[in-house]
PDB file of C-alpha atoms and ligand atoms in Angstrom:
ATOM      1  CA  UNK A   1     158.586  44.912  52.253  1.00 43.00           C
ATOM      2  CA  UNK A   2     155.176  44.315  52.222  1.00 45.00           C
ATOM      3  CA  UNK A   3     154.445  40.690  50.431  1.00 49.00           C
ATOM      4  CA  UNK A   4     152.932  41.510  47.198  1.00 49.00           C
ATOM      5  CA  UNK A   5     148.941  40.308  47.017  1.00 50.00           C
ATOM      6  CA  UNK A   6     147.787  37.432  44.730  1.00 54.00           C
ATOM      7  CA  UNK A   7     145.099  39.045  43.387  1.00 57.00           C
ATOM      8  CA  UNK A   8     142.254  38.189  40.946  1.00 56.00           C
ATOM      9  CA  UNK A   9     142.273  40.037  37.832  1.00 54.00           C
ATOM     10  CA  UNK A  10     139.511  41.931  37.247  1.00 52.00           C
ATOM     11  CA  UNK A  11     137.296  40.640  34.013  1.00 44.00           C
ATOM     12  CA  UNK A  12     136.569  42.421  31.312  1.00 41.00           C
ATOM     13  CA  UNK A  13     133.076  43.800  31.188  1.00 38.00           C
ATOM     14  CA  UNK A  14     130.677  43.028  28.311  1.00 37.00           C
ATOM     15  CA  UNK A  15     129.744  45.455  25.662  1.00 38.00           C
ATOM     16  CA  UNK A  16     131.956  47.820  27.237  1.00 39.00           C
ATOM     17  CA  UNK A  17     133.052  50.942  25.194  1.00 38.00           C
ATOM     18  CA  UNK A  18     137.322  51.445  25.443  1.00 35.00           C
ATOM     19  CA  UNK A  19     138.376  53.754  27.693  1.00 35.00           C
ATOM     20  CA  UNK A  20     138.713  57.636  26.343  1.00 36.00           C
ATOM     21  CA  UNK A  21     141.986  59.636  26.294  1.00 35.00           C
ATOM     22  CA  UNK A  22     142.790  61.282  29.368  1.00 35.00           C
ATOM     23  CA  UNK A  23     142.112  64.638  29.338  1.00 34.00           C
ATOM     24  CA  UNK A  24     143.967  67.448  31.377  1.00 33.00           C
ATOM     25  CA  UNK A  25     143.098  67.344  34.825  1.00 35.00           C
ATOM     26  CA  UNK A  26     140.967  70.544  36.117  1.00 34.00           C
ATOM     27  CA  UNK A  27     141.577  69.833  39.578  1.00 34.00           C
ATOM     28  CA  UNK A  28     143.926  71.155  42.197  1.00 35.00           C
ATOM     29  CA  UNK A  29     145.539  68.027  43.545  1.00 33.00           C
ATOM     30  CA  UNK A  30     147.469  68.712  46.910  1.00 33.00           C
ATOM     31  CA  UNK A  31     145.017  71.372  48.187  1.00 41.00           C
ATOM     32  CA  UNK A  32     144.427  69.957  51.424  1.00 36.00           C
ATOM     33  CA  UNK A  33     140.579  70.393  52.511  1.00 39.00           C
ATOM     34  CA  UNK A  34     140.024  71.906  55.795  1.00 42.00           C
ATOM     35  CA  UNK A  35     140.079  68.992  58.568  1.00 42.00           C
ATOM     36  CA  UNK A  36     136.240  68.685  59.665  1.00 46.00           C
ATOM     37  CA  UNK A  37     135.522  67.384  63.178  1.00 44.00           C
ATOM     38  CA  UNK A  38     132.807  64.888  63.241  1.00 45.00           C
ATOM     39  CA  UNK A  39     131.573  62.522  66.104  1.00 45.00           C
ATOM     40  CA  UNK A  40     132.622  59.401  65.938  1.00 45.00           C
ATOM     41  CA  UNK A  41     129.369  57.182  64.576  1.00 47.00           C
ATOM     42  CA  UNK A  42     128.336  54.094  66.715  1.00 49.00           C
ATOM     43  CA  UNK A  43     130.551  51.101  66.176  1.00 52.00           C
ATOM     44  CA  UNK A  44     132.884  52.741  63.672  1.00 58.00           C
ATOM     45  CA  UNK A  45     137.000  53.703  64.861  1.00 58.00           C
ATOM     46  CA  UNK A  46     137.778  57.290  64.240  1.00 60.00           C
ATOM     47  CA  UNK A  47     138.415  58.137  61.013  1.00 65.00           C
ATOM     48  CA  UNK A  48     142.509  58.024  59.704  1.00 69.00           C
ATOM     49  CA  UNK A  49     144.273  61.740  60.119  1.00 71.00           C
ATOM     50  CA  UNK A  50     143.660  63.530  56.740  1.00 75.00           C
ATOM     51  CA  UNK A  51     146.967  63.290  54.645  1.00 75.00           C
ATOM     52  CA  UNK A  52     146.110  64.517  51.223  1.00 76.00           C
ATOM     53  CA  UNK A  53     149.719  66.244  49.833  1.00 85.00           C
ATOM     54  CA  UNK A  54     149.548  65.799  45.976  1.00 89.00           C
ATOM     55  CA  UNK A  55     152.885  63.526  46.054  1.00 92.00           C
ATOM     56  CA  UNK A  56     151.084  61.224  48.393  1.00 93.00           C
ATOM     57  CA  UNK A  57     147.541  61.010  46.599  1.00 96.00           C
ATOM     58  CA  UNK A  58     149.668  60.460  43.299  1.00 96.00           C
ATOM     59  CA  UNK A  59     151.664  57.260  44.790  1.00 96.00           C
ATOM     60  CA  UNK A  60     148.322  56.033  46.169  1.00 97.00           C
ATOM     61  CA  UNK A  61     146.894  56.542  42.565  1.00 98.00           C
ATOM     62  CA  UNK A  62     150.022  54.750  40.832  1.00 97.00           C
ATOM     63  CA  UNK A  63     149.740  51.918  43.198  1.00 98.00           C
ATOM     64  CA  UNK A  64     146.133  50.961  42.468  1.00 98.00           C
ATOM     65  CA  UNK A  65     146.635  51.325  38.662  1.00 98.00           C
ATOM     66  CA  UNK A  66     149.933  48.854  38.774  1.00 97.00           C
ATOM     67  CA  UNK A  67     147.712  46.570  40.913  1.00 97.00           C
ATOM     68  CA  UNK A  68     144.144  46.646  39.344  1.00 97.00           C
ATOM     69  CA  UNK A  69     145.075  47.699  35.433  1.00 95.00           C
ATOM     70  CA  UNK A  70     142.036  46.192  34.360  1.00 92.00           C
ATOM     71  CA  UNK A  71     139.667  47.322  36.779  1.00 96.00           C
ATOM     72  CA  UNK A  72     136.123  47.868  35.769  1.00 95.00           C
ATOM     73  CA  UNK A  73     132.370  47.593  37.026  1.00 96.00           C
ATOM     74  CA  UNK A  74     131.722  44.024  37.730  1.00 96.00           C
ATOM     75  CA  UNK A  75     127.728  44.524  36.734  1.00 98.00           C
ATOM     76  CA  UNK A  76     127.218  42.788  33.392  1.00 97.00           C
ATOM     77  CA  UNK A  77     125.705  45.110  30.518  1.00 97.00           C
ATOM     78  CA  UNK A  78     125.387  45.717  26.812  1.00 97.00           C
ATOM     79  CA  UNK A  79     124.261  49.296  27.017  1.00 97.00           C
ATOM     80  CA  UNK A  80     122.962  52.184  29.345  1.00 98.00           C
ATOM     81  CA  UNK A  81     119.921  51.055  30.263  1.00 98.00           C
ATOM     82  CA  UNK A  82     120.886  47.627  30.994  1.00 98.00           C
ATOM     83  CA  UNK A  83     123.743  49.008  33.450  1.00 98.00           C
ATOM     84  CA  UNK A  84     121.305  51.348  34.924  1.00 98.00           C
ATOM     85  CA  UNK A  85     119.119  48.561  35.840  1.00 98.00           C
ATOM     86  CA  UNK A  86     121.920  46.677  37.174  1.00 98.00           C
ATOM     87  CA  UNK A  87     123.160  49.366  39.062  1.00 98.00           C
ATOM     88  CA  UNK A  88     119.648  49.909  40.870  1.00 98.00           C
ATOM     89  CA  UNK A  89     119.334  45.937  41.653  1.00 98.00           C
ATOM     90  CA  UNK A  90     122.691  46.042  43.189  1.00 97.00           C
ATOM     91  CA  UNK A  91     121.669  48.146  46.221  1.00 95.00           C
ATOM     92  CA  UNK A  92     122.401  46.016  49.425  1.00 93.00           C
ATOM     93  CA  UNK A  93     122.975  43.220  46.916  1.00 95.00           C
ATOM     94  CA  UNK A  94     126.481  41.409  45.435  1.00 94.00           C
ATOM     95  CA  UNK A  95     127.481  42.210  41.772  1.00 95.00           C
ATOM     96  CA  UNK A  96     127.383  38.305  41.416  1.00 96.00           C
ATOM     97  CA  UNK A  97     123.740  37.720  42.781  1.00 97.00           C
ATOM     98  CA  UNK A  98     122.729  40.814  40.199  1.00 98.00           C
ATOM     99  CA  UNK A  99     124.471  39.233  37.387  1.00 98.00           C
ATOM    100  CA  UNK A 100     122.871  36.016  38.183  1.00 98.00           C
ATOM    101  CA  UNK A 101     119.393  38.349  38.103  1.00 98.00           C
ATOM    102  CA  UNK A 102     119.616  40.182  34.777  1.00 98.00           C
ATOM    103  CA  UNK A 103     120.161  38.188  32.176  1.00 97.00           C
ATOM    104  CA  UNK A 104     116.531  36.555  32.711  1.00 96.00           C
ATOM    105  CA  UNK A 105     114.964  40.109  33.208  1.00 97.00           C
ATOM    106  CA  UNK A 106     116.885  41.868  29.970  1.00 97.00           C
ATOM    107  CA  UNK A 107     115.734  38.695  27.813  1.00 96.00           C
ATOM    108  CA  UNK A 108     112.144  39.523  28.866  1.00 96.00           C
ATOM    109  CA  UNK A 109     112.314  43.151  28.798  1.00 96.00           C
ATOM    110  CA  UNK A 110     115.112  44.362  26.820  1.00 95.00           C
ATOM    111  CA  UNK A 111     114.141  47.737  26.255  1.00 95.00           C
ATOM    112  CA  UNK A 112     112.876  50.690  28.875  1.00 97.00           C
ATOM    113  CA  UNK A 113     109.442  50.592  26.255  1.00 96.00           C
ATOM    114  CA  UNK A 114     109.205  47.339  27.547  1.00 95.00           C
ATOM    115  CA  UNK A 115     108.782  48.174  31.040  1.00 94.00           C
ATOM    116  CA  UNK A 116     107.026  51.390  30.787  1.00 93.00           C
ATOM    117  CA  UNK A 117     103.519  50.361  30.898  1.00 91.00           C
ATOM    118  CA  UNK A 118     104.104  47.403  33.272  1.00 92.00           C
ATOM    119  CA  UNK A 119     102.658  47.573  36.794  1.00 95.00           C
ATOM    120  CA  UNK A 120     105.735  47.069  39.051  1.00 96.00           C
ATOM    121  CA  UNK A 121     104.250  44.019  40.395  1.00 96.00           C
ATOM    122  CA  UNK A 122     105.043  42.422  37.126  1.00 95.00           C
ATOM    123  CA  UNK A 123     108.463  42.955  37.684  1.00 96.00           C
ATOM    124  CA  UNK A 124     108.832  41.664  41.417  1.00 97.00           C
ATOM    125  CA  UNK A 125     108.933  37.839  40.549  1.00 96.00           C
ATOM    126  CA  UNK A 126     112.231  38.494  38.274  1.00 96.00           C
ATOM    127  CA  UNK A 127     114.346  40.493  40.833  1.00 98.00           C
ATOM    128  CA  UNK A 128     112.985  39.046  44.272  1.00 97.00           C
ATOM    129  CA  UNK A 129     116.355  37.189  45.082  1.00 97.00           C
ATOM    130  CA  UNK A 130     118.266  40.817  45.088  1.00 97.00           C
ATOM    131  CA  UNK A 131     116.294  41.850  47.833  1.00 97.00           C
ATOM    132  CA  UNK A 132     114.282  44.801  48.741  1.00 97.00           C
ATOM    133  CA  UNK A 133     112.479  43.878  45.406  1.00 97.00           C
ATOM    134  CA  UNK A 134     109.428  46.120  45.897  1.00 97.00           C
ATOM    135  CA  UNK A 135     111.369  49.290  46.251  1.00 97.00           C
ATOM    136  CA  UNK A 136     113.523  48.016  43.404  1.00 98.00           C
ATOM    137  CA  UNK A 137     110.722  47.047  40.951  1.00 98.00           C
ATOM    138  CA  UNK A 138     108.997  50.516  41.736  1.00 97.00           C
ATOM    139  CA  UNK A 139     112.343  52.203  40.589  1.00 97.00           C
ATOM    140  CA  UNK A 140     112.863  50.424  37.634  1.00 98.00           C
ATOM    141  CA  UNK A 141     109.265  50.588  36.197  1.00 97.00           C
ATOM    142  CA  UNK A 142     109.423  54.648  37.376  1.00 97.00           C
ATOM    143  CA  UNK A 143     112.636  55.077  35.472  1.00 98.00           C
ATOM    144  CA  UNK A 144     111.437  53.141  32.117  1.00 98.00           C
ATOM    145  CA  UNK A 145     108.206  55.219  32.477  1.00 97.00           C
ATOM    146  CA  UNK A 146     110.213  58.400  32.660  1.00 98.00           C
ATOM    147  CA  UNK A 147     113.124  57.713  30.225  1.00 98.00           C
ATOM    148  CA  UNK A 148     110.070  56.854  27.886  1.00 98.00           C
ATOM    149  CA  UNK A 149     108.186  59.537  28.050  1.00 97.00           C
ATOM    150  CA  UNK A 150     110.889  62.628  28.239  1.00 97.00           C
ATOM    151  CA  UNK A 151     113.811  61.180  27.097  1.00 98.00           C
ATOM    152  CA  UNK A 152     112.449  59.564  23.660  1.00 97.00           C
ATOM    153  CA  UNK A 153     113.501  55.897  24.974  1.00 97.00           C
ATOM    154  CA  UNK A 154     117.228  56.932  25.752  1.00 98.00           C
ATOM    155  CA  UNK A 155     119.049  56.898  28.835  1.00 98.00           C
ATOM    156  CA  UNK A 156     119.812  60.384  29.560  1.00 98.00           C
ATOM    157  CA  UNK A 157     123.691  61.629  30.145  1.00 97.00           C
ATOM    158  CA  UNK A 158     123.630  64.215  32.434  1.00 98.00           C
ATOM    159  CA  UNK A 159     123.591  64.105  36.208  1.00 98.00           C
ATOM    160  CA  UNK A 160     120.704  66.053  36.644  1.00 98.00           C
ATOM    161  CA  UNK A 161     118.358  64.275  34.037  1.00 98.00           C
ATOM    162  CA  UNK A 162     119.709  60.780  35.662  1.00 98.00           C
ATOM    163  CA  UNK A 163     119.020  61.902  39.653  1.00 98.00           C
ATOM    164  CA  UNK A 164     115.757  62.835  38.558  1.00 98.00           C
ATOM    165  CA  UNK A 165     114.714  59.361  37.699  1.00 98.00           C
ATOM    166  CA  UNK A 166     112.968  57.412  40.355  1.00 96.00           C
ATOM    167  CA  UNK A 167     115.461  55.439  42.061  1.00 93.00           C
ATOM    168  CA  UNK A 168     118.618  56.984  41.284  1.00 97.00           C
ATOM    169  CA  UNK A 169     120.906  59.100  43.427  1.00 97.00           C
ATOM    170  CA  UNK A 170     124.648  60.080  42.545  1.00 97.00           C
ATOM    171  CA  UNK A 171     126.092  57.060  42.995  1.00 97.00           C
ATOM    172  CA  UNK A 172     124.002  55.146  40.174  1.00 98.00           C
ATOM    173  CA  UNK A 173     124.074  58.199  37.927  1.00 98.00           C
ATOM    174  CA  UNK A 174     128.156  58.174  38.137  1.00 98.00           C
ATOM    175  CA  UNK A 175     128.258  54.546  37.456  1.00 98.00           C
ATOM    176  CA  UNK A 176     125.977  55.137  34.483  1.00 98.00           C
ATOM    177  CA  UNK A 177     127.926  58.344  33.313  1.00 98.00           C
ATOM    178  CA  UNK A 178     131.453  57.364  33.978  1.00 98.00           C
ATOM    179  CA  UNK A 179     131.324  53.485  32.760  1.00 98.00           C
ATOM    180  CA  UNK A 180     129.167  53.447  29.743  1.00 98.00           C
ATOM    181  CA  UNK A 181     129.453  56.919  28.798  1.00 98.00           C
ATOM    182  CA  UNK A 182     132.809  57.824  29.883  1.00 98.00           C
ATOM    183  CA  UNK A 183     131.869  61.227  31.385  1.00 97.00           C
ATOM    184  CA  UNK A 184     133.510  62.135  34.502  1.00 98.00           C
ATOM    185  CA  UNK A 185     131.332  64.187  36.226  1.00 98.00           C
ATOM    186  CA  UNK A 186     131.703  62.773  39.601  1.00 98.00           C
ATOM    187  CA  UNK A 187     133.343  59.967  41.935  1.00 98.00           C
ATOM    188  CA  UNK A 188     131.269  56.753  42.532  1.00 98.00           C
ATOM    189  CA  UNK A 189     131.276  56.397  46.243  1.00 98.00           C
ATOM    190  CA  UNK A 190     129.794  53.220  47.411  1.00 96.00           C
ATOM    191  CA  UNK A 191     130.447  51.257  50.397  1.00 95.00           C
ATOM    192  CA  UNK A 192     134.343  49.945  49.242  1.00 96.00           C
ATOM    193  CA  UNK A 193     135.245  53.647  48.595  1.00 97.00           C
ATOM    194  CA  UNK A 194     133.659  55.217  51.435  1.00 97.00           C
ATOM    195  CA  UNK A 195     135.538  52.707  53.697  1.00 95.00           C
ATOM    196  CA  UNK A 196     138.934  52.583  51.818  1.00 96.00           C
ATOM    197  CA  UNK A 197     139.030  56.155  51.373  1.00 96.00           C
ATOM    198  CA  UNK A 198     138.852  56.858  55.312  1.00 94.00           C
ATOM    199  CA  UNK A 199     141.311  54.105  56.319  1.00 94.00           C
ATOM    200  CA  UNK A 200     143.902  56.145  53.570  1.00 95.00           C
ATOM    201  CA  UNK A 201     143.276  59.104  55.176  1.00 93.00           C
ATOM    202  CA  UNK A 202     141.587  60.619  52.112  1.00 95.00           C
ATOM    203  CA  UNK A 203     138.486  61.945  53.559  1.00 95.00           C
ATOM    204  CA  UNK A 204     136.832  61.680  57.100  1.00 93.00           C
ATOM    205  CA  UNK A 205     133.561  61.954  55.859  1.00 95.00           C
ATOM    206  CA  UNK A 206     130.631  59.302  56.609  1.00 95.00           C
ATOM    207  CA  UNK A 207     128.121  60.768  54.115  1.00 96.00           C
ATOM    208  CA  UNK A 208     128.679  59.762  50.499  1.00 97.00           C
ATOM    209  CA  UNK A 209     128.250  62.957  48.711  1.00 97.00           C
ATOM    210  CA  UNK A 210     130.791  64.782  51.190  1.00 97.00           C
ATOM    211  CA  UNK A 211     133.174  61.951  50.335  1.00 98.00           C
ATOM    212  CA  UNK A 212     132.693  62.378  46.712  1.00 98.00           C
ATOM    213  CA  UNK A 213     133.010  66.240  47.240  1.00 98.00           C
ATOM    214  CA  UNK A 214     136.289  65.252  49.126  1.00 97.00           C
ATOM    215  CA  UNK A 215     137.685  62.987  46.138  1.00 98.00           C
ATOM    216  CA  UNK A 216     136.821  65.620  43.645  1.00 98.00           C
ATOM    217  CA  UNK A 217     138.780  68.293  45.219  1.00 97.00           C
ATOM    218  CA  UNK A 218     141.746  65.809  45.855  1.00 96.00           C
ATOM    219  CA  UNK A 219     141.940  63.651  42.435  1.00 97.00           C
ATOM    220  CA  UNK A 220     142.732  64.805  38.952  1.00 97.00           C
ATOM    221  CA  UNK A 221     139.383  64.621  36.924  1.00 98.00           C
ATOM    222  CA  UNK A 222     141.292  62.416  34.420  1.00 98.00           C
ATOM    223  CA  UNK A 223     141.467  59.548  37.491  1.00 98.00           C
ATOM    224  CA  UNK A 224     137.410  59.896  38.755  1.00 98.00           C
ATOM    225  CA  UNK A 225     136.341  57.023  36.807  1.00 98.00           C
ATOM    226  CA  UNK A 226     139.148  54.374  37.201  1.00 98.00           C
ATOM    227  CA  UNK A 227     139.886  55.266  40.949  1.00 98.00           C
ATOM    228  CA  UNK A 228     136.811  54.153  41.892  1.00 98.00           C
ATOM    229  CA  UNK A 229     136.501  51.137  39.988  1.00 98.00           C
ATOM    230  CA  UNK A 230     140.053  50.164  41.257  1.00 98.00           C
ATOM    231  CA  UNK A 231     139.081  51.096  44.725  1.00 97.00           C
ATOM    232  CA  UNK A 232     136.242  49.155  44.533  1.00 97.00           C
ATOM    233  CA  UNK A 233     138.444  46.129  43.378  1.00 97.00           C
ATOM    234  CA  UNK A 234     140.722  46.953  46.419  1.00 98.00           C
ATOM    235  CA  UNK A 235     137.868  47.171  48.979  1.00 97.00           C
ATOM    236  CA  UNK A 236     136.506  43.565  47.805  1.00 95.00           C
ATOM    237  CA  UNK A 237     140.068  41.454  47.439  1.00 95.00           C
ATOM    238  CA  UNK A 238     142.174  42.902  50.384  1.00 96.00           C
ATOM    239  CA  UNK A 239     140.471  45.766  52.145  1.00 96.00           C
ATOM    240  CA  UNK A 240     137.486  43.921  53.471  1.00 95.00           C
ATOM    241  CA  UNK A 241     135.213  45.690  55.981  1.00 92.00           C
ATOM    242  CA  UNK A 242     135.907  42.995  58.656  1.00 90.00           C
ATOM    243  CA  UNK A 243     139.273  41.416  57.928  1.00 91.00           C
ATOM    244  CA  UNK A 244     141.409  43.581  55.651  1.00 94.00           C
ATOM    245  CA  UNK A 245     144.689  41.914  54.804  1.00 94.00           C
ATOM    246  CA  UNK A 246     146.883  44.810  55.543  1.00 94.00           C
ATOM    247  CA  UNK A 247     149.914  42.631  55.516  1.00 92.00           C
ATOM    248  CA  UNK A 248     149.687  41.872  51.819  1.00 95.00           C
ATOM    249  CA  UNK A 249     148.510  45.650  50.985  1.00 96.00           C
ATOM    250  CA  UNK A 250     150.490  47.354  48.653  1.00 97.00           C
ATOM    251  CA  UNK A 251     149.287  50.472  50.306  1.00 97.00           C
ATOM    252  CA  UNK A 252     150.148  49.711  53.911  1.00 94.00           C
ATOM    253  CA  UNK A 253     153.196  52.267  53.908  1.00 93.00           C
ATOM    254  CA  UNK A 254     151.073  55.045  52.744  1.00 93.00           C
ATOM    255  CA  UNK A 255     147.730  53.800  54.564  1.00 92.00           C
ATOM    256  CA  UNK A 256     146.735  55.855  57.976  1.00 83.00           C
ATOM    257  CA  UNK A 257     144.168  53.583  59.265  1.00 89.00           C
ATOM    258  CA  UNK A 258     144.302  54.118  62.995  1.00 80.00           C
ATOM    259  CA  UNK A 259     144.445  50.486  63.552  1.00 67.00           C
ATOM    260  CA  UNK A 260     146.288  48.098  61.238  1.00 68.00           C
ATOM    261  CA  UNK A 261     146.522  45.094  63.115  1.00 56.00           C
ATOM    262  CA  UNK A 262     143.092  43.633  62.013  1.00 55.00           C
ATOM    263  CA  UNK A 263     144.635  40.584  60.030  1.00 46.00           C
ATOM    264  CA  UNK A 264     146.688  39.492  63.027  1.00 42.00           C
ATOM    265  CA  UNK A 265     143.817  39.999  65.734  1.00 43.00           C
ATOM    266  CA  UNK A 266     140.455  38.352  64.812  1.00 43.00           C
ATOM    267  CA  UNK A 267     139.057  39.648  68.171  1.00 38.00           C
ATOM    268  CA  UNK A 268     139.215  42.984  67.151  1.00 40.00           C
ATOM    269  CA  UNK A 269     137.949  42.647  63.537  1.00 42.00           C
ATOM    270  CA  UNK A 270     134.528  42.664  64.476  1.00 37.00           C
ATOM    271  CA  UNK A 271     134.646  45.930  66.285  1.00 35.00           C
ATOM    272  CA  UNK A 272     136.460  47.684  63.514  1.00 40.00           C
ATOM    273  CA  UNK A 273     134.687  47.694  60.408  1.00 40.00           C
ATOM    274  CA  UNK A 274     134.869  51.218  58.843  1.00 40.00           C
TER     275      UNK A 274
HETATM  276  S1  LIG B 301     146.916  48.572  55.087  1.00 72.37           S
HETATM  277 FE1  LIG B 301     144.973  47.774  55.529  1.00 72.37          FE
HETATM  278  S2  LIG B 301     143.209  49.300  55.780  1.00 72.37           S
HETATM  279 FE2  LIG B 301     144.810  50.065  54.579  1.00 72.37          FE
HETATM  280  S3  LIG B 301     144.297  49.997  52.390  1.00 72.37           S
HETATM  281 FE3  LIG B 301     145.735  48.280  52.971  1.00 72.37          FE
HETATM  282  S4  LIG B 301     144.382  46.407  53.606  1.00 72.37           S
HETATM  283 FE4  LIG B 301     143.297  48.682  53.810  1.00 72.37          FE
END
C-alpha cells in the first residue's frame, strides 16, 4: 500500500467566485485515441504507454479530487483583468514571484484603462523580477489597449477574443475562462499538466495544444477546470520534474511512467525530467 502523502492544503484564492454546478458531460470518456508515434525528444524519456480506459480515467479523477479537494489557481487576483495580467506574468516564472509583484502593479494601474495609453517601458520596472519583462510589458500594454478599444474595457470571455490579445495563447485564455468565468472551453496545459499527463499515460504528446486535445477527448467536460487545478498541485507537490515522490504518490498504482525509480535513484533523476 502506498504511504499516504503529507500534502499542503491548496489555499483559497482571493476574490474567487464559487464553483458552478457541474453540467452533464459532453465528452466520451473511455474512447481510446489512436496512439501516435513521435520521436523521443532530446533529454526526455519515452512517454508512458497510453492507457485511457474509462474506468482508469475515472479512478485518477477520484483520487485527485480526494487528494486536492480545494485546489484552485494560485495566482492572486480580484477580477478577470488581474488574473489575465498575472497569468501573462507567470510565463517562465513562479506563481509566488508573480504574487509578490502584482499587488504593487495593480495598486498603481488597477484597470486596463490605466495601462492602455502607457508605453510598455513604463510598466517594465514594475515587473522586471518576473523575467522576460520587455515582452511581458509589451503584451500587457497591448492587451490593455485592445480591451479598451474593442471590448469596452472588459476582459472578453470567448477563446477567440482572448487569444486575439497580444501575449495570450490557449493556456492563458483557459486560465481566465475556467478560473474566473467558470467556462470549460478547454483544459489548461501548463508545464505540470504536460509532464504529469504523460507520466500517467493519458497522452503521448509534447505539444501543449495536442495534449489539450487529448485531454478534452478523454475527460468529461465537467472535470476540465478542476482536473487542471488538481494536477498542477500534484505536479508541484509530488510529481515534480526531477524528483517525483512516487513512493508517496496516491496515483502510484495507476501511473504508467516507464521508470518510477526516480525517488530512490538520485543519479538517474537529472536525466529523466519529462
Ligand atoms: S507515481 Fe511518480 S511519476 Fe507517477 S504520478 Fe505519481 S509521482 Fe508522478
